[in-house]
PDB file of C-alpha atoms in Angstrom:
ATOM      1  CA  MET A   1      49.184 -98.375  28.491  1.00 62.00           C
ATOM      2  CA  ASN A   2      45.717 -99.259  29.738  1.00 65.00           C
ATOM      3  CA  ILE A   3      42.414 -98.640  27.971  1.00 63.00           C
ATOM      4  CA  TYR A   4      41.745 -95.381  29.830  1.00 63.00           C
ATOM      5  CA  ASN A   5      45.068 -93.960  28.676  1.00 75.00           C
ATOM      6  CA  ALA A   6      44.364 -95.150  25.102  1.00 74.00           C
ATOM      7  CA  VAL A   7      40.912 -93.544  25.055  1.00 78.00           C
ATOM      8  CA  GLY A   8      42.219 -90.259  26.465  1.00 83.00           C
ATOM      9  CA  SER A   9      45.137 -90.287  24.054  1.00 86.00           C
ATOM     10  CA  ASN A  10      42.865 -90.874  21.056  1.00 82.00           C
ATOM     11  CA  LYS A  11      40.527 -88.062  22.109  1.00 85.00           C
ATOM     12  CA  ARG A  12      43.497 -85.682  22.416  1.00 89.00           C
ATOM     13  CA  LYS A  13      44.901 -86.838  19.076  1.00 88.00           C
ATOM     14  CA  THR A  14      41.592 -86.110  17.366  1.00 86.00           C
ATOM     15  CA  ILE A  15      41.487 -82.554  18.703  1.00 88.00           C
ATOM     16  CA  PHE A  16      45.156 -82.029  17.835  1.00 90.00           C
ATOM     17  CA  ILE A  17      44.653 -83.272  14.263  1.00 88.00           C
ATOM     18  CA  MET A  18      41.599 -81.063  13.763  1.00 88.00           C
ATOM     19  CA  VAL A  19      43.404 -77.951  15.084  1.00 91.00           C
ATOM     20  CA  LEU A  20      46.470 -78.734  12.988  1.00 90.00           C
ATOM     21  CA  PHE A  21      44.246 -79.159   9.927  1.00 90.00           C
ATOM     22  CA  VAL A  22      42.575 -75.775  10.488  1.00 91.00           C
ATOM     23  CA  LEU A  23      45.964 -74.075  10.858  1.00 93.00           C
ATOM     24  CA  PHE A  24      47.322 -75.831   7.769  1.00 91.00           C
ATOM     25  CA  ILE A  25      44.360 -74.918   5.544  1.00 90.00           C
ATOM     26  CA  THR A  26      44.317 -71.327   6.834  1.00 92.00           C
ATOM     27  CA  THR A  27      48.024 -71.018   6.051  1.00 91.00           C
ATOM     28  CA  LEU A  28      47.439 -72.468   2.583  1.00 88.00           C
ATOM     29  CA  GLY A  29      44.699 -69.891   2.016  1.00 87.00           C
ATOM     30  CA  PHE A  30      47.021 -67.092   3.054  1.00 90.00           C
ATOM     31  CA  VAL A  31      49.859 -68.342   0.819  1.00 88.00           C
ATOM     32  CA  TYR A  32      47.475 -68.797  -2.111  1.00 85.00           C
ATOM     33  CA  GLY A  33      46.184 -65.242  -1.590  1.00 87.00           C
ATOM     34  CA  LYS A  34      49.736 -63.872  -1.584  1.00 88.00           C
ATOM     35  CA  ALA A  35      50.725 -65.882  -4.671  1.00 85.00           C
ATOM     36  CA  SER A  36      47.656 -64.849  -6.657  1.00 83.00           C
ATOM     37  CA  GLY A  37      48.145 -61.172  -5.860  1.00 82.00           C
ATOM     38  CA  GLY A  38      44.869 -60.953  -3.949  1.00 76.00           C
ATOM     39  CA  LEU A  39      44.212 -59.897  -0.398  1.00 84.00           C
ATOM     40  CA  ALA A  40      45.949 -62.659   1.517  1.00 81.00           C
ATOM     41  CA  PRO A  41      44.051 -62.061   4.797  1.00 86.00           C
ATOM     42  CA  SER A  42      40.672 -62.431   3.085  1.00 89.00           C
ATOM     43  CA  TYR A  43      41.800 -65.710   1.489  1.00 88.00           C
ATOM     44  CA  ALA A  44      42.988 -66.867   4.913  1.00 90.00           C
ATOM     45  CA  VAL A  45      39.601 -66.032   6.491  1.00 92.00           C
ATOM     46  CA  ILE A  46      37.745 -67.942   3.781  1.00 91.00           C
ATOM     47  CA  ALA A  47      40.134 -70.885   4.186  1.00 89.00           C
ATOM     48  CA  PHE A  48      39.704 -70.744   7.993  1.00 93.00           C
ATOM     49  CA  ILE A  49      35.908 -70.910   7.734  1.00 93.00           C
ATOM     50  CA  PHE A  50      36.106 -73.715   5.184  1.00 89.00           C
ATOM     51  CA  ALA A  51      38.573 -75.640   7.395  1.00 90.00           C
ATOM     52  CA  ILE A  52      36.335 -75.295  10.458  1.00 92.00           C
ATOM     53  CA  VAL A  53      33.305 -76.536   8.509  1.00 91.00           C
ATOM     54  CA  SER A  54      35.354 -79.446   7.107  1.00 87.00           C
ATOM     55  CA  SER A  55      36.717 -80.408  10.544  1.00 86.00           C
ATOM     56  CA  VAL A  56      33.319 -80.326  12.222  1.00 88.00           C
ATOM     57  CA  GLY A  57      31.778 -82.130   9.260  1.00 85.00           C
ATOM     58  CA  SER A  58      34.424 -84.850   9.379  1.00 82.00           C
ATOM     59  CA  TYR A  59      33.772 -85.320  13.093  1.00 83.00           C
ATOM     60  CA  TYR A  60      30.005 -85.700  12.737  1.00 88.00           C
ATOM     61  CA  PHE A  61      29.604 -87.193   9.254  1.00 87.00           C
ATOM     62  CA  SER A  62      32.755 -89.214   8.519  1.00 82.00           C
ATOM     63  CA  ASP A  63      30.970 -92.499   9.184  1.00 86.00           C
ATOM     64  CA  LYS A  64      28.294 -91.675   6.615  1.00 90.00           C
ATOM     65  CA  LEU A  65      30.928 -90.751   4.033  1.00 86.00           C
ATOM     66  CA  VAL A  66      32.914 -93.929   4.653  1.00 86.00           C
ATOM     67  CA  LEU A  67      29.782 -96.102   4.411  1.00 92.00           C
ATOM     68  CA  ALA A  68      28.679 -94.352   1.223  1.00 92.00           C
ATOM     69  CA  THR A  69      32.125 -94.920  -0.278  1.00 88.00           C
ATOM     70  CA  ALA A  70      31.887 -98.628   0.612  1.00 91.00           C
ATOM     71  CA  ASN A  71      28.310 -98.753  -0.762  1.00 94.00           C
ATOM     72  CA  ALA A  72      27.258-100.426   2.493  1.00 96.00           C
ATOM     73  CA  LYS A  73      23.676-101.114   3.513  1.00 96.00           C
ATOM     74  CA  GLU A  74      22.376-101.343   7.079  1.00 96.00           C
ATOM     75  CA  VAL A  75      21.446-104.805   8.326  1.00 95.00           C
ATOM     76  CA  THR A  76      18.680-105.525  10.800  1.00 94.00           C
ATOM     77  CA  GLU A  77      18.063-108.625  12.849  1.00 94.00           C
ATOM     78  CA  ALA A  78      15.454-109.763  10.318  1.00 95.00           C
ATOM     79  CA  ASP A  79      17.885-109.395   7.402  1.00 94.00           C
ATOM     80  CA  ASN A  80      20.730-111.498   8.836  1.00 94.00           C
ATOM     81  CA  PRO A  81      19.901-112.852  12.313  1.00 95.00           C
ATOM     82  CA  GLU A  82      23.072-114.958  12.687  1.00 95.00           C
ATOM     83  CA  PHE A  83      25.429-112.044  11.965  1.00 95.00           C
ATOM     84  CA  PHE A  84      23.299-109.638  14.014  1.00 96.00           C
ATOM     85  CA  HIS A  85      23.365-111.927  17.074  1.00 96.00           C
ATOM     86  CA  LEU A  86      27.094-112.500  16.708  1.00 96.00           C
ATOM     87  CA  VAL A  87      27.736-108.739  16.914  1.00 96.00           C
ATOM     88  CA  GLU A  88      25.132-108.324  19.663  1.00 96.00           C
ATOM     89  CA  ASN A  89      26.714-111.052  21.835  1.00 96.00           C
ATOM     90  CA  LEU A  90      30.191-109.573  21.472  1.00 96.00           C
ATOM     91  CA  THR A  91      29.029-106.070  22.387  1.00 96.00           C
ATOM     92  CA  ILE A  92      27.212-107.380  25.450  1.00 95.00           C
ATOM     93  CA  ALA A  93      30.320-109.317  26.512  1.00 93.00           C
ATOM     94  CA  ASP A  94      32.495-106.220  26.069  1.00 91.00           C
ATOM     95  CA  GLY A  95      30.030-103.839  27.749  1.00 93.00           C
ATOM     96  CA  LEU A  96      29.584-101.687  24.643  1.00 95.00           C
ATOM     97  CA  PRO A  97      26.381-100.257  23.226  1.00 96.00           C
ATOM     98  CA  MET A  98      25.095-102.079  20.150  1.00 96.00           C
ATOM     99  CA  PRO A  99      26.634-100.519  17.021  1.00 96.00           C
ATOM    100  CA  LYS A 100      24.797-100.227  13.740  1.00 96.00           C
ATOM    101  CA  ILE A 101      25.651-103.119  11.467  1.00 97.00           C
ATOM    102  CA  TYR A 102      26.323-102.731   7.758  1.00 97.00           C
ATOM    103  CA  ILE A 103      27.214-105.111   4.947  1.00 97.00           C
ATOM    104  CA  SER A 104      29.010-104.047   1.790  1.00 96.00           C
ATOM    105  CA  LYS A 105      28.545-106.142  -1.344  1.00 95.00           C
ATOM    106  CA  ASP A 106      32.178-106.768  -2.136  1.00 95.00           C
ATOM    107  CA  SER A 107      33.856-110.105  -2.778  1.00 95.00           C
ATOM    108  CA  SER A 108      37.109-109.100  -1.075  1.00 95.00           C
ATOM    109  CA  PRO A 109      37.306-110.141   2.589  1.00 96.00           C
ATOM    110  CA  ASN A 110      37.288-107.024   4.728  1.00 96.00           C
ATOM    111  CA  ALA A 111      35.733-105.523   7.843  1.00 96.00           C
ATOM    112  CA  PHE A 112      35.954-102.110   9.467  1.00 94.00           C
ATOM    113  CA  ALA A 113      34.500-100.006  12.232  1.00 93.00           C
ATOM    114  CA  THR A 114      33.716 -96.313  11.974  1.00 91.00           C
ATOM    115  CA  GLY A 115      31.933 -93.579  13.918  1.00 89.00           C
ATOM    116  CA  ARG A 116      32.855 -90.955  16.457  1.00 88.00           C
ATOM    117  CA  ASP A 117      32.323 -92.860  19.715  1.00 89.00           C
ATOM    118  CA  PRO A 118      30.828 -96.134  20.987  1.00 92.00           C
ATOM    119  CA  LYS A 119      27.302 -94.665  20.989  1.00 93.00           C
ATOM    120  CA  HIS A 120      27.611 -93.720  17.312  1.00 92.00           C
ATOM    121  CA  ALA A 121      29.640 -96.699  16.104  1.00 94.00           C
ATOM    122  CA  VAL A 122      29.193 -98.754  12.978  1.00 95.00           C
ATOM    123  CA  VAL A 123      30.627-102.174  12.187  1.00 96.00           C
ATOM    124  CA  CYS A 124      30.736-103.143   8.526  1.00 96.00           C
ATOM    125  CA  CYS A 125      31.702-106.410   6.853  1.00 97.00           C
ATOM    126  CA  THR A 126      31.933-107.272   3.193  1.00 97.00           C
ATOM    127  CA  THR A 127      29.983-110.167   1.748  1.00 96.00           C
ATOM    128  CA  GLY A 128      33.354-111.711   0.917  1.00 96.00           C
ATOM    129  CA  ILE A 129      34.426-112.026   4.536  1.00 97.00           C
ATOM    130  CA  LEU A 130      31.011-113.329   5.576  1.00 96.00           C
ATOM    131  CA  GLU A 131      31.273-116.078   2.951  1.00 96.00           C
ATOM    132  CA  ILE A 132      34.783-117.347   3.697  1.00 97.00           C
ATOM    133  CA  LEU A 133      35.047-117.178   7.503  1.00 96.00           C
ATOM    134  CA  ASN A 134      33.464-119.604   9.919  1.00 96.00           C
ATOM    135  CA  LYS A 135      31.666-118.325  13.026  1.00 95.00           C
ATOM    136  CA  ALA A 136      34.714-118.427  15.337  1.00 96.00           C
ATOM    137  CA  GLU A 137      36.899-116.593  12.817  1.00 97.00           C
ATOM    138  CA  LEU A 138      34.211-113.982  12.210  1.00 97.00           C
ATOM    139  CA  GLU A 139      33.865-113.472  15.977  1.00 96.00           C
ATOM    140  CA  GLY A 140      37.596-112.747  16.109  1.00 97.00           C
ATOM    141  CA  VAL A 141      37.336-110.176  13.315  1.00 97.00           C
ATOM    142  CA  ILE A 142      34.305-108.459  14.880  1.00 97.00           C
ATOM    143  CA  ALA A 143      35.956-108.489  18.324  1.00 96.00           C
ATOM    144  CA  HIS A 144      38.964-106.768  16.759  1.00 96.00           C
ATOM    145  CA  GLU A 145      36.729-104.108  15.197  1.00 95.00           C
ATOM    146  CA  LEU A 146      34.912-103.612  18.505  1.00 96.00           C
ATOM    147  CA  SER A 147      38.278-103.025  20.197  1.00 93.00           C
ATOM    148  CA  HIS A 148      38.731-100.086  17.803  1.00 92.00           C
ATOM    149  CA  VAL A 149      35.317 -98.805  18.910  1.00 92.00           C
ATOM    150  CA  LYS A 150      36.139 -99.181  22.594  1.00 91.00           C
ATOM    151  CA  ASN A 151      39.520 -97.405  22.270  1.00 88.00           C
ATOM    152  CA  TYR A 152      38.073 -94.544  20.186  1.00 87.00           C
ATOM    153  CA  ASP A 153      40.427 -95.498  17.361  1.00 87.00           C
ATOM    154  CA  ILE A 154      37.465 -95.122  15.022  1.00 84.00           C
ATOM    155  CA  ARG A 155      37.229 -91.399  15.759  1.00 84.00           C
ATOM    156  CA  VAL A 156      40.882 -90.740  14.977  1.00 85.00           C
ATOM    157  CA  MET A 157      40.875 -92.921  11.851  1.00 82.00           C
ATOM    158  CA  ALA A 158      37.656 -91.458  10.453  1.00 79.00           C
ATOM    159  CA  VAL A 159      38.654 -87.825  11.011  1.00 81.00           C
ATOM    160  CA  VAL A 160      42.116 -88.392   9.545  1.00 83.00           C
ATOM    161  CA  ALA A 161      40.729 -90.209   6.486  1.00 80.00           C
ATOM    162  CA  ILE A 162      38.284 -87.431   5.655  1.00 77.00           C
ATOM    163  CA  LEU A 163      40.743 -84.590   6.287  1.00 82.00           C
ATOM    164  CA  VAL A 164      43.503 -86.266   4.261  1.00 84.00           C
ATOM    165  CA  GLY A 165      41.016 -86.768   1.445  1.00 82.00           C
ATOM    166  CA  PHE A 166      40.148 -83.088   1.626  1.00 80.00           C
ATOM    167  CA  VAL A 167      43.814 -82.100   1.388  1.00 82.00           C
ATOM    168  CA  ALA A 168      44.213 -84.406  -1.638  1.00 84.00           C
ATOM    169  CA  ILE A 169      41.266 -82.692  -3.345  1.00 81.00           C
ATOM    170  CA  LEU A 170      42.794 -79.290  -2.569  1.00 77.00           C
ATOM    171  CA  ALA A 171      46.110 -80.399  -4.070  1.00 78.00           C
ATOM    172  CA  ASP A 172      44.302 -81.422  -7.253  1.00 80.00           C
ATOM    173  CA  ILE A 173      42.533 -78.041  -7.399  1.00 74.00           C
ATOM    174  CA  PHE A 174      45.800 -76.133  -6.920  1.00 71.00           C
ATOM    175  CA  MET A 175      47.499 -78.171  -9.634  1.00 74.00           C
TER     176      MET A 175
END
């Protein structure tokens, strides 16, 4: 599989997951309406609208939700020039647009990429990983995260994470 196949596959997977989610939530609304003795079609319509809003919201705002959950703050060149230039050099070498860079104050070593496409990508590292890795090791981690950006893995992962979280919240409400 080459990169073009991977990108196309990830774009199709995202659409498939979003459509499946809408169908699943609409069906849940219908079943809930039947079980509660209400008008099942009206529950299904409400669930359908809610599922569409959630799917579109997860597509456009999943990165913001993930960054808020990680309590990450955006980093500029003035804040951390060495880290900024490391990311900048790797994106230039890979032919990607410069992503936004965030740092999360967390002692555990971790890094992730999020966003919906390379133009709206974010790369985030924890303070823990910045403290323990040397420059070459950190370049390897950031290059790995940028490969997720380039392959559109970030879109699939972000949409799935938000939609699965939504289903978990719904399960709690039903219980």
